[in-house]
């Protein structure tokens, strides 16, 4: 589902992603762990071309993201082509980014109609089913400001799913939530994982990673330090940097 090879990302002269290789199989859940500033979120944003990489390649479902290859060189796609490919990659951010002037259901319907040119009735019907799935069937006509943070984040997940993505990216989706609201969002993500959705999750929720992830990847200073099963990386880390990080977050 995802194949990243030699991915580099600079901000000016600052190299923040330093040659990352990552493979995610279809239906697999990969959790990215690491301290703040380790390049996790930047790398995640590179996967759907919200950030342009400076070297390397990223393929999703076999297709280059943001580029086409011609005579051995990469050429950036036009904005419309990028938007079309990006529509197959759902992303949920730390902040909910809902349109405040639209109802919950209107938030879900906007992108399928505008980007995928779907029939409005079809997008609405699927949106209502998704709201039921995330436990918010009664909030279709509500506005985001009337919802709790956990409810808004569940709407954001449903909105991403309404584009029928092949891959879901989560960038610390619970970090902006009050502690008592974290569980309701993680429950939705567990449900997605159980249904076989391919997912890459940047998170500090170690218990979630241990329970749900197929692969845990620990990053620090722009590189992959260690990657393996949750039992390997969380239960028996091989690198001192991984051990010291886990000792702090689990203490």
XYZ file of N, CA and C in Angstrom:
753
model
N 0.818 -1.208 0.000
C 0.000 0.000 0.000
C 0.856 1.263 0.000
N 1.921 1.251 0.817
C 2.856 2.385 0.845
C 4.275 1.857 0.710
N 5.015 2.472 -0.189
C 6.425 2.137 -0.334
C 7.213 3.437 -0.434
N 7.923 3.768 0.626
C 8.771 4.964 0.662
C 10.222 4.511 0.602
N 10.977 5.163 -0.273
C 12.380 4.790 -0.444
C 13.252 6.047 -0.466
N 14.173 6.111 0.479
C 15.163 7.184 0.495
C 14.575 8.575 0.573
N 13.517 8.747 1.366
C 12.808 10.032 1.399
C 13.588 11.059 2.220
N 13.866 12.195 1.582
C 14.520 13.336 2.232
C 13.608 14.555 2.134
N 13.602 15.343 3.201
C 12.853 16.594 3.197
C 13.667 17.667 3.914
N 13.913 18.749 3.189
C 14.597 19.921 3.733
C 13.602 21.042 3.985
N 13.839 21.807 5.038
C 13.251 23.141 5.187
C 14.420 24.116 5.148
N 14.587 24.781 4.003
C 15.784 25.588 3.824
C 16.996 24.676 3.831
N 17.940 24.949 4.715
C 19.136 24.102 4.814
C 18.986 23.036 5.900
N 17.832 22.999 6.544
C 17.613 22.064 7.644
C 17.007 20.759 7.118
N 17.744 19.678 7.219
C 17.269 18.374 6.766
C 16.501 17.719 7.912
N 15.185 17.553 7.723
C 14.344 17.047 8.811
C 13.910 15.598 8.607
N 13.921 15.120 7.376
C 13.661 13.704 7.087
C 14.860 13.201 6.293
N 15.531 12.189 6.836
C 16.881 11.860 6.373
C 16.966 10.453 5.783
N 16.331 10.291 4.626
C 16.484 9.024 3.920
C 15.631 7.897 4.456
N 14.372 8.184 4.731
C 13.493 7.182 5.335
C 13.023 6.155 4.310
N 13.081 4.889 4.707
C 12.468 3.779 3.984
C 11.334 3.241 4.851
N 10.173 3.016 4.237
C 9.037 2.478 4.989
C 8.132 1.729 4.027
N 7.687 0.548 4.438
C 6.746 -0.235 3.652
C 5.545 -0.582 4.520
N 4.354 -0.352 3.984
C 3.111 -0.701 4.674
C 2.306 -1.587 3.739
N 2.003 -2.786 4.169
C 1.235 -3.717 3.347
C -0.245 -3.353 3.373
N -1.009 -3.756 2.357
C -2.453 -3.512 2.380
C -3.095 -4.096 3.637
N -3.943 -3.309 4.284
C -4.623 -3.747 5.482
C -3.800 -3.676 6.747
N -2.595 -3.158 6.652
C -1.689 -3.107 7.798
C -1.808 -1.772 8.522
N -1.595 -1.786 9.832
C -1.558 -0.575 10.649
C -0.125 -0.364 11.121
N 0.447 0.783 10.774
C 1.785 1.145 11.216
C 1.683 2.357 12.122
N 2.249 2.268 13.310
C 2.294 3.403 14.228
C 3.700 3.984 14.244
N 3.790 5.303 14.075
C 5.063 6.013 14.141
C 5.180 6.664 15.514
N 6.206 6.298 16.232
C 6.476 6.860 17.553
C 7.770 7.645 17.510
N 7.922 8.560 18.470
C 9.164 9.303 18.579
C 8.944 10.635 19.255
N 10.015 11.277 19.688
C 9.885 12.569 20.362
C 9.434 13.656 19.399
N 8.971 14.763 19.953
C 8.625 15.916 19.126
C 9.856 16.366 18.346
N 9.636 16.733 17.075
C 10.746 17.184 16.246
C 11.519 16.070 15.578
N 11.016 14.830 15.670
C 11.758 13.707 15.086
C 11.464 13.506 13.608
N 10.510 14.272 13.053
C 10.202 14.179 11.625
C 8.996 13.330 11.303
N 8.293 12.828 12.314
C 7.158 11.931 12.086
C 6.047 12.613 11.292
N 5.589 13.767 11.770
C 4.476 14.457 11.114
C 4.874 14.965 9.734
N 6.109 15.428 9.608
C 6.583 15.885 8.302
C 6.570 14.733 7.306
N 7.075 13.585 7.710
C 7.072 12.424 6.822
C 5.648 12.030 6.449
N 4.746 12.058 7.428
C 3.350 11.711 7.150
C 2.774 12.641 6.088
N 3.062 13.937 6.199
C 2.549 14.917 5.237
C 3.192 14.744 3.865
N 4.375 14.180 3.822
C 5.009 13.890 2.530
C 4.258 12.781 1.785
N 3.632 11.879 2.535
C 2.990 10.727 1.896
C 1.853 11.171 0.988
N 1.113 12.205 1.380
C 0.043 12.685 0.489
C 0.403 14.009 -0.186
N 1.692 14.319 -0.220
C 2.223 15.458 -0.974
C 1.767 16.807 -0.416
N 1.371 16.838 0.869
C 1.187 18.134 1.517
C 2.538 18.805 1.728
N 3.571 18.000 1.817
C 4.954 18.491 1.794
C 5.654 17.831 0.615
N 6.393 18.614 -0.142
C 7.127 18.088 -1.287
C 8.473 17.535 -0.821
N 8.762 16.310 -1.234
C 10.029 15.713 -0.853
C 11.147 16.249 -1.743
N 12.378 16.223 -1.217
C 13.533 16.700 -1.970
C 14.328 15.591 -2.623
N 14.134 14.366 -2.147
C 14.801 13.211 -2.756
C 14.049 11.959 -2.338
N 14.203 10.920 -3.147
C 13.536 9.665 -2.873
C 12.203 9.559 -3.587
N 11.445 8.507 -3.285
C 10.136 8.291 -3.896
C 9.161 7.765 -2.858
N 7.887 8.087 -3.062
C 6.802 7.528 -2.263
C 5.730 7.047 -3.229
N 5.355 5.804 -3.074
C 4.273 5.228 -3.877
C 3.153 4.770 -2.949
N 1.926 5.069 -3.355
C 0.742 4.593 -2.648
C -0.069 3.757 -3.631
N -0.336 2.516 -3.257
C -1.031 1.570 -4.139
C -0.340 1.496 -5.500
N 0.987 1.560 -5.483
C 1.775 1.399 -6.690
C 2.006 2.655 -7.506
N 1.339 3.768 -7.142
C 1.468 5.000 -7.908
C 2.301 6.025 -7.157
N 3.161 6.731 -7.886
C 3.906 7.831 -7.285
C 2.940 8.892 -6.778
N 3.289 9.497 -5.650
C 2.456 10.558 -5.079
C 3.041 11.914 -5.476
N 2.263 12.691 -6.206
C 2.678 14.042 -6.557
C 3.533 14.159 -7.803
N 3.969 13.027 -8.340
C 4.907 13.069 -9.463
C 4.562 11.994 -10.493
N 5.097 12.171 -11.693
C 5.132 11.107 -12.684
C 6.593 10.923 -13.087
N 6.908 9.719 -13.522
C 8.283 9.407 -13.894
C 8.400 9.380 -15.406
N 9.392 10.088 -15.936
C 9.616 10.129 -17.379
C 11.112 10.152 -17.640
N 11.571 9.163 -18.407
C 12.997 9.053 -18.738
C 13.880 9.074 -17.490
N 13.397 8.391 -16.443
C 14.194 8.269 -15.236
C 14.174 9.472 -14.321
N 13.360 10.478 -14.668
C 13.287 11.682 -13.828
C 11.857 11.886 -13.360
N 11.725 12.540 -12.202
C 10.410 12.818 -11.647
C 9.957 14.220 -12.049
N 8.706 14.326 -12.458
C 8.115 15.607 -12.821
C 6.852 15.793 -11.993
N 6.727 16.939 -11.340
C 5.566 17.166 -10.477
C 4.291 17.259 -11.310
N 3.243 16.647 -10.801
C 1.956 16.674 -11.487
C 1.292 18.037 -11.355
N 0.306 18.273 -12.215
C -0.498 19.482 -12.100
C -1.362 19.395 -10.850
N -1.799 20.562 -10.349
C -2.562 20.621 -9.103
C -3.801 19.723 -9.149
N -4.495 19.716 -10.279
C -5.717 18.909 -10.384
C -5.397 17.420 -10.281
N -4.270 17.004 -10.885
C -3.876 15.594 -10.811
C -3.447 15.226 -9.389
N -2.748 16.148 -8.737
C -2.338 15.904 -7.347
C -3.574 15.759 -6.463
N -4.550 16.640 -6.641
C -5.771 16.582 -5.836
C -6.507 15.271 -6.053
N -6.503 14.786 -7.294
C -7.194 13.538 -7.595
C -6.525 12.358 -6.891
N -5.204 12.307 -6.941
C -4.497 11.213 -6.273
C -4.589 11.348 -4.758
N -4.525 12.591 -4.266
C -4.612 12.820 -2.823
C -5.980 12.412 -2.287
N -7.002 12.451 -3.142
C -8.355 12.100 -2.694
C -8.465 10.643 -2.274
N -7.486 9.837 -2.661
C -7.493 8.426 -2.283
C -6.743 8.168 -0.977
N -6.243 9.255 -0.366
C -5.504 9.158 0.890
C -6.206 10.041 1.912
N -6.900 9.429 2.855
C -7.572 10.200 3.890
C -6.576 10.652 4.940
N -6.783 11.854 5.496
C -5.883 12.339 6.551
C -6.680 13.014 7.639
N -6.329 12.684 8.876
C -6.939 13.284 10.057
C -5.826 13.964 10.845
N -6.011 15.253 11.118
C -4.974 16.085 11.719
C -5.178 16.202 13.238
N -4.224 16.853 13.892
C -4.373 17.138 15.323
C -5.584 18.036 15.556
N -5.685 19.081 14.754
C -6.841 19.963 14.816
C -7.893 19.437 13.848
N -9.142 19.724 14.121
C -10.224 19.047 13.413
C -10.456 19.621 12.015
N -10.192 20.918 11.832
C -10.273 21.551 10.509
C -11.630 21.376 9.838
N -12.699 21.364 10.622
C -14.038 21.307 10.042
C -14.456 22.701 9.589
N -15.310 22.758 8.565
C -15.827 24.048 8.106
C -16.901 24.510 9.099
N -16.647 25.625 9.814
C -17.576 26.016 10.877
C -18.942 26.465 10.378
N -19.022 26.927 9.111
C -20.282 27.435 8.581
C -21.132 26.328 7.957
N -20.633 25.094 7.976
C -21.374 23.963 7.419
C -21.810 23.030 8.532
N -22.947 22.364 8.335
C -23.359 21.330 9.273
C -22.400 20.149 9.186
N -22.556 19.243 10.140
C -21.724 18.047 10.153
C -21.853 17.284 8.839
N -23.071 17.052 8.397
C -23.263 16.292 7.160
C -22.727 17.053 5.957
N -22.926 18.358 5.913
C -22.378 19.158 4.808
C -20.863 19.060 4.765
N -20.205 18.990 5.934
C -18.757 18.804 5.976
C -18.356 17.490 5.310
N -19.160 16.456 5.512
C -18.843 15.150 4.936
C -19.082 15.101 3.431
N -20.045 15.876 2.945
C -20.470 15.780 1.550
C -19.625 16.656 0.624
N -19.047 17.724 1.148
C -18.381 18.737 0.321
C -17.311 18.150 -0.598
N -16.356 17.414 -0.034
C -15.234 16.937 -0.853
C -15.633 15.887 -1.888
N -16.452 14.875 -1.536
C -16.841 13.919 -2.575
C -17.536 14.568 -3.768
N -18.345 15.598 -3.495
C -19.061 16.269 -4.580
C -18.120 17.167 -5.387
N -17.282 17.938 -4.681
C -16.429 18.911 -5.366
C -15.199 18.284 -6.016
N -14.589 17.296 -5.344
C -13.341 16.709 -5.845
C -13.609 15.478 -6.710
N -14.464 14.590 -6.232
C -14.744 13.361 -6.976
C -15.936 13.494 -7.924
N -16.619 14.648 -7.892
C -17.782 14.908 -8.753
C -18.878 13.869 -8.532
N -19.053 13.474 -7.281
C -20.088 12.507 -6.948
C -21.460 13.173 -6.924
N -22.457 12.356 -7.117
C -23.832 12.801 -6.941
C -24.055 13.144 -5.465
N -24.694 14.285 -5.197
C -24.880 14.749 -3.825
C -25.656 13.739 -2.994
N -26.699 13.167 -3.564
C -27.518 12.213 -2.814
C -26.702 10.997 -2.396
N -25.826 10.530 -3.276
C -24.988 9.374 -2.957
C -24.016 9.698 -1.828
N -23.394 10.876 -1.921
C -22.442 11.289 -0.888
C -23.143 11.489 0.451
N -24.364 12.024 0.426
C -25.128 12.218 1.664
C -25.504 10.877 2.296
N -25.943 9.955 1.476
C -26.354 8.646 1.997
C -25.180 7.935 2.664
N -24.024 7.946 1.991
C -22.846 7.306 2.576
C -22.392 8.071 3.815
N -22.483 9.405 3.776
C -22.109 10.223 4.925
C -22.952 9.907 6.148
N -24.234 9.715 5.957
C -25.114 9.366 7.078
C -24.748 8.005 7.665
N -24.397 7.060 6.811
C -23.978 5.746 7.302
C -22.684 5.859 8.113
N -21.780 6.713 7.641
C -20.513 6.891 8.347
C -20.723 7.581 9.691
N -21.624 8.542 9.747
C -21.921 9.190 11.027
C -22.497 8.184 12.019
N -23.315 7.290 11.517
C -23.833 6.237 12.394
C -22.691 5.348 12.873
N -21.765 5.067 11.981
C -20.646 4.199 12.338
C -19.782 4.813 13.439
N -19.589 6.144 13.423
C -18.760 6.785 14.444
C -19.592 7.273 15.622
N -20.855 6.863 15.682
C -21.697 7.172 16.829
C -22.269 8.568 16.861
N -22.426 9.176 15.691
C -22.898 10.565 15.640
C -24.072 10.737 14.675
N -24.885 9.705 14.542
C -26.018 9.777 13.616
C -26.969 10.915 13.965
N -27.036 11.273 15.243
C -27.965 12.332 15.673
C -27.387 13.729 15.518
N -26.163 13.847 14.999
C -25.499 15.156 14.888
C -25.383 15.646 13.442
N -26.083 15.006 12.498
C -25.928 15.345 11.083
C -26.218 16.814 10.807
N -27.201 17.382 11.490
C -27.607 18.761 11.223
C -27.005 19.760 12.209
N -26.141 19.274 13.092
C -25.493 20.170 14.050
C -24.318 20.885 13.386
N -23.889 21.981 14.020
C -22.695 22.702 13.555
C -21.515 22.340 14.451
N -20.314 22.355 13.895
C -19.144 21.910 14.659
C -18.998 22.577 16.027
N -19.344 23.871 16.129
C -19.149 24.572 17.393
C -19.979 23.979 18.538
N -21.014 23.227 18.218
C -21.862 22.639 19.254
C -21.372 21.276 19.717
N -20.285 20.780 19.127
C -19.777 19.450 19.437
C -18.565 19.528 20.356
N -18.354 18.469 21.124
C -17.130 18.347 21.912
C -15.945 18.091 20.983
N -14.732 18.203 21.536
C -13.547 17.924 20.729
C -13.523 16.505 20.207
N -13.906 15.556 21.051
C -13.933 14.164 20.612
C -14.942 13.929 19.505
N -16.093 14.588 19.620
C -17.105 14.459 18.569
C -16.610 15.085 17.266
N -15.964 16.251 17.358
C -15.449 16.891 16.145
C -14.394 16.019 15.473
N -13.551 15.375 16.265
C -12.530 14.533 15.660
C -13.157 13.298 15.015
N -14.216 12.762 15.594
C -14.914 11.633 14.966
C -15.574 12.073 13.660
N -16.086 13.304 13.616
C -16.614 13.836 12.355
C -15.490 13.938 11.326
N -14.310 14.385 11.775
C -13.175 14.504 10.857
C -12.791 13.145 10.279
N -12.854 12.093 11.094
C -12.571 10.740 10.600
C -13.629 10.336 9.570
N -14.903 10.575 9.902
C -15.980 10.226 8.970
C -15.855 11.003 7.664
N -15.470 12.268 7.763
C -15.284 13.080 6.555
C -14.199 12.483 5.655
N -13.082 12.075 6.259
C -12.010 11.467 5.466
C -12.484 10.159 4.836
N -13.242 9.366 5.581
C -13.726 8.082 5.065
C -14.737 8.256 3.943
N -15.436 9.388 3.926
C -16.455 9.589 2.891
C -15.842 9.786 1.509
N -14.531 9.959 1.447
C -13.841 10.016 0.159
C -13.438 8.614 -0.334
N -13.798 7.600 0.425
C -13.475 6.208 0.094
C -11.972 6.012 -0.148
N -11.154 6.389 0.831
C -9.707 6.319 0.635
C -9.183 4.883 0.671
N -8.032 4.707 0.026
C -7.333 3.432 0.097
C -6.460 3.365 1.349
N -6.097 4.538 1.861
C -5.144 4.648 2.961
C -5.598 5.775 3.873
N -5.473 5.569 5.190
C -5.776 6.626 6.157
C -4.511 7.005 6.913
N -4.266 8.306 6.998
C -3.145 8.860 7.755
C -3.702 9.614 8.963
N -3.138 9.366 10.127
C -3.567 10.048 11.351
C -2.358 10.739 11.972
N -2.440 12.058 12.126
C -1.331 12.830 12.701
C -1.687 13.232 14.134
N -1.297 12.389 15.080
C -1.585 12.617 16.498
C -3.041 13.050 16.698
N -3.991 12.217 16.299
C -5.396 12.632 16.279
C -6.010 12.878 17.642
N -5.339 12.440 18.714
C -5.909 12.644 20.048
C -5.155 13.685 20.871
N -4.109 14.293 20.292
C -3.244 15.162 21.103
C -3.926 16.453 21.532
N -4.953 16.900 20.785
C -5.636 18.141 21.135
C -6.874 17.908 21.995
N -7.105 16.654 22.398
C -8.328 16.308 23.123
C -8.089 16.241 24.619
N -9.128 16.570 25.383
C -9.094 16.321 26.816
C -8.951 14.817 27.040
N -8.255 14.412 28.093
C -7.986 12.980 28.303
C -9.231 12.101 28.285
N -10.355 12.610 28.804
C -11.544 11.754 28.866
C -12.196 11.559 27.503
N -11.766 12.320 26.486
C -12.347 12.203 25.154
C -11.492 11.363 24.207
N -10.291 11.007 24.652
C -9.363 10.281 23.786
C -9.927 8.925 23.379
N -10.527 8.228 24.336
C -10.979 6.861 24.094
C -11.985 6.741 22.976
N -12.883 7.735 22.841
C -13.924 7.615 21.823
C -13.346 7.707 20.413
N -12.271 8.458 20.248
C -11.616 8.538 18.940
C -10.817 7.264 18.673
N -10.092 6.781 19.682
C -9.322 5.549 19.505
C -10.230 4.360 19.213
N -11.433 4.354 19.783
C -12.370 3.269 19.499
C -12.746 3.234 18.014
N -12.952 4.416 17.419
C -13.264 4.482 15.985
C -12.082 3.953 15.173
N -10.867 4.311 15.582
C -9.679 3.855 14.864
C -9.489 2.345 15.014
N -9.790 1.811 16.188
C -9.732 0.350 16.370
C -10.705 -0.346 15.419
N -11.890 0.240 15.284
C -12.911 -0.319 14.395
C -12.413 -0.328 12.950
N -11.761 0.752 12.533
C -11.213 0.819 11.178
C -10.137 -0.247 10.968
N -9.264 -0.392 11.955
C -8.199 -1.387 11.854
C -8.792 -2.792 11.747
N -9.821 -3.064 12.545
C -10.457 -4.389 12.521
C -11.100 -4.671 11.170
N -11.516 -3.597 10.467
C -12.127 -3.751 9.149
C -11.093 -3.850 8.024
N -9.805 -3.759 8.370
C -8.765 -3.939 7.368
C -8.339 -2.685 6.642
N -8.622 -1.504 7.210
C -8.165 -0.264 6.594
C -6.652 -0.127 6.756
N -5.956 0.195 5.683
C -4.526 0.494 5.761
C -4.345 1.839 6.456
N -3.513 1.882 7.486
C -3.393 3.083 8.300
C -1.943 3.331 8.706
N -1.565 4.617 8.700
C -0.316 5.044 9.323
C -0.692 6.075 10.378
N -0.280 5.828 11.607
C -0.724 6.634 12.736
C 0.484 7.198 13.475
N 0.625 8.522 13.484
C 1.589 9.175 14.355
C 0.907 9.368 15.702
N 1.472 8.787 16.748
C 0.774 8.806 18.030
C 1.747 8.705 19.190
N 1.287 9.187 20.349
C 1.989 8.948 21.618
C 1.209 7.958 22.473
N 0.129 7.400 21.913
C -0.698 6.452 22.653
C -0.066 5.060 22.552
N 0.820 4.759 23.507
C 1.587 3.512 23.449
C 0.671 2.298 23.570
N -0.334 2.386 24.424
C -1.240 1.251 24.599
C -1.991 0.947 23.306
N -2.395 1.998 22.594
C -3.065 1.811 21.309
C -2.121 1.139 20.307
N -0.880 1.616 20.248
C 0.095 1.028 19.331
C 0.327 -0.443 19.657
N 0.421 -0.755 20.939
C 0.661 -2.140 21.347
C -0.509 -3.045 20.952
N -1.729 -2.507 21.057
C -2.925 -3.300 20.815
C -3.259 -3.447 19.334
N -3.097 -2.365 18.560
C -3.665 -2.308 17.217
C -2.623 -2.446 16.108
N -1.420 -1.946 16.335
C -0.438 -1.878 15.254
C 0.056 -3.255 14.828
N 0.289 -3.409 13.537
C 1.030 -4.547 13.019
C 2.526 -4.270 13.093
N 2.880 -2.991 12.853
C 4.279 -2.567 12.884
C 4.388 -1.282 13.685
N 5.388 -1.211 14.539
C 5.711 0.020 15.262
C 7.070 0.497 14.765
N 7.120 1.758 14.357
C 8.364 2.354 13.855
C 8.740 3.516 14.757
N 9.914 3.440 15.345
C 10.401 4.511 16.220
C 11.350 5.407 15.437
N 11.049 6.701 15.417
C 11.866 7.679 14.703
C 12.506 8.662 15.674
N 13.679 9.118 15.309
C 14.353 10.173 16.070
C 15.283 10.918 15.139
N 15.259 12.228 15.218
C 16.158 13.077 14.428
C 16.089 12.760 12.938
N 14.863 12.515 12.446
C 14.662 12.360 11.012
C 14.979 11.014 10.426
N 15.310 10.040 11.264
C 15.637 8.707 10.749
C 14.812 7.651 11.482
N 14.676 6.487 10.857
C 14.066 5.342 11.515
C 15.134 4.663 12.361
N 14.909 4.644 13.668
C 15.859 4.024 14.594
C 15.596 2.532 14.704
N 14.310 2.181 14.737
C 13.951 0.791 14.987
C 12.543 0.556 14.477
N 12.304 -0.604 13.900
C 10.981 -0.932 13.375
C 10.751 -2.423 13.509
N 9.531 -2.786 13.891
C 9.200 -4.197 14.040
C 7.821 -4.358 14.625
N 7.522 -5.527 15.108
C 6.232 -5.774 15.732
C 6.149 -5.007 17.048
N 4.926 -4.754 17.549
C 4.810 -4.111 18.861
C 5.561 -4.872 19.955
N 5.508 -6.197 19.905
C 6.206 -6.985 20.918
C 7.708 -6.736 20.870
N 8.243 -6.586 19.651
C 9.673 -6.346 19.506
C 10.057 -4.942 19.969
N 9.403 -3.936 19.382
C 9.842 -2.544 19.598
C 9.438 -2.041 20.979
N 8.231 -2.392 21.420
C 7.756 -1.897 22.714
C 8.135 -2.830 23.863
N 8.210 -4.123 23.582
C 8.499 -5.084 24.642
C 9.964 -5.423 24.806
N 10.722 -5.339 23.716
C 12.136 -5.706 23.770
C 12.944 -4.835 22.815
N 12.950 -3.503 23.030
C 13.665 -2.601 22.108
C 15.164 -2.893 22.092
N 15.729 -2.804 20.890
C 17.137 -3.155 20.710
C 18.070 -1.955 20.793
N 17.541 -0.762 20.635
C 18.382 0.436 20.608
C 18.201 1.244 21.899
N 19.288 1.782 22.380
C 19.243 2.563 23.610
C 18.321 3.766 23.475
N 18.307 4.393 22.285
C 17.456 5.579 22.110
C 15.983 5.195 22.257
N 15.597 4.052 21.716
C 14.227 3.571 21.869
C 13.930 3.288 23.330
N 14.839 2.636 24.011
C 14.631 2.308 25.422
C 14.470 3.552 26.269
N 15.290 4.566 26.028
C 15.199 5.785 26.847
C 13.905 6.532 26.571
N 13.440 6.547 25.306
C 12.174 7.194 24.982
C 11.019 6.489 25.681
N 10.971 5.182 25.583
C 9.883 4.431 26.188
C 9.896 4.549 27.707
N 11.077 4.609 28.294
C 11.177 4.752 29.744
C 10.531 6.055 30.205
N 10.665 7.101 29.389
C 10.082 8.396 29.753
C 8.564 8.407 29.542
N 8.094 7.874 28.425
C 6.655 7.964 28.122
C 5.842 6.944 28.912
N 6.483 5.896 29.378
C 5.753 4.870 30.130
C 5.875 5.037 31.636
N 6.700 5.994 32.058
C 6.913 6.181 33.501
C 5.732 6.890 34.144
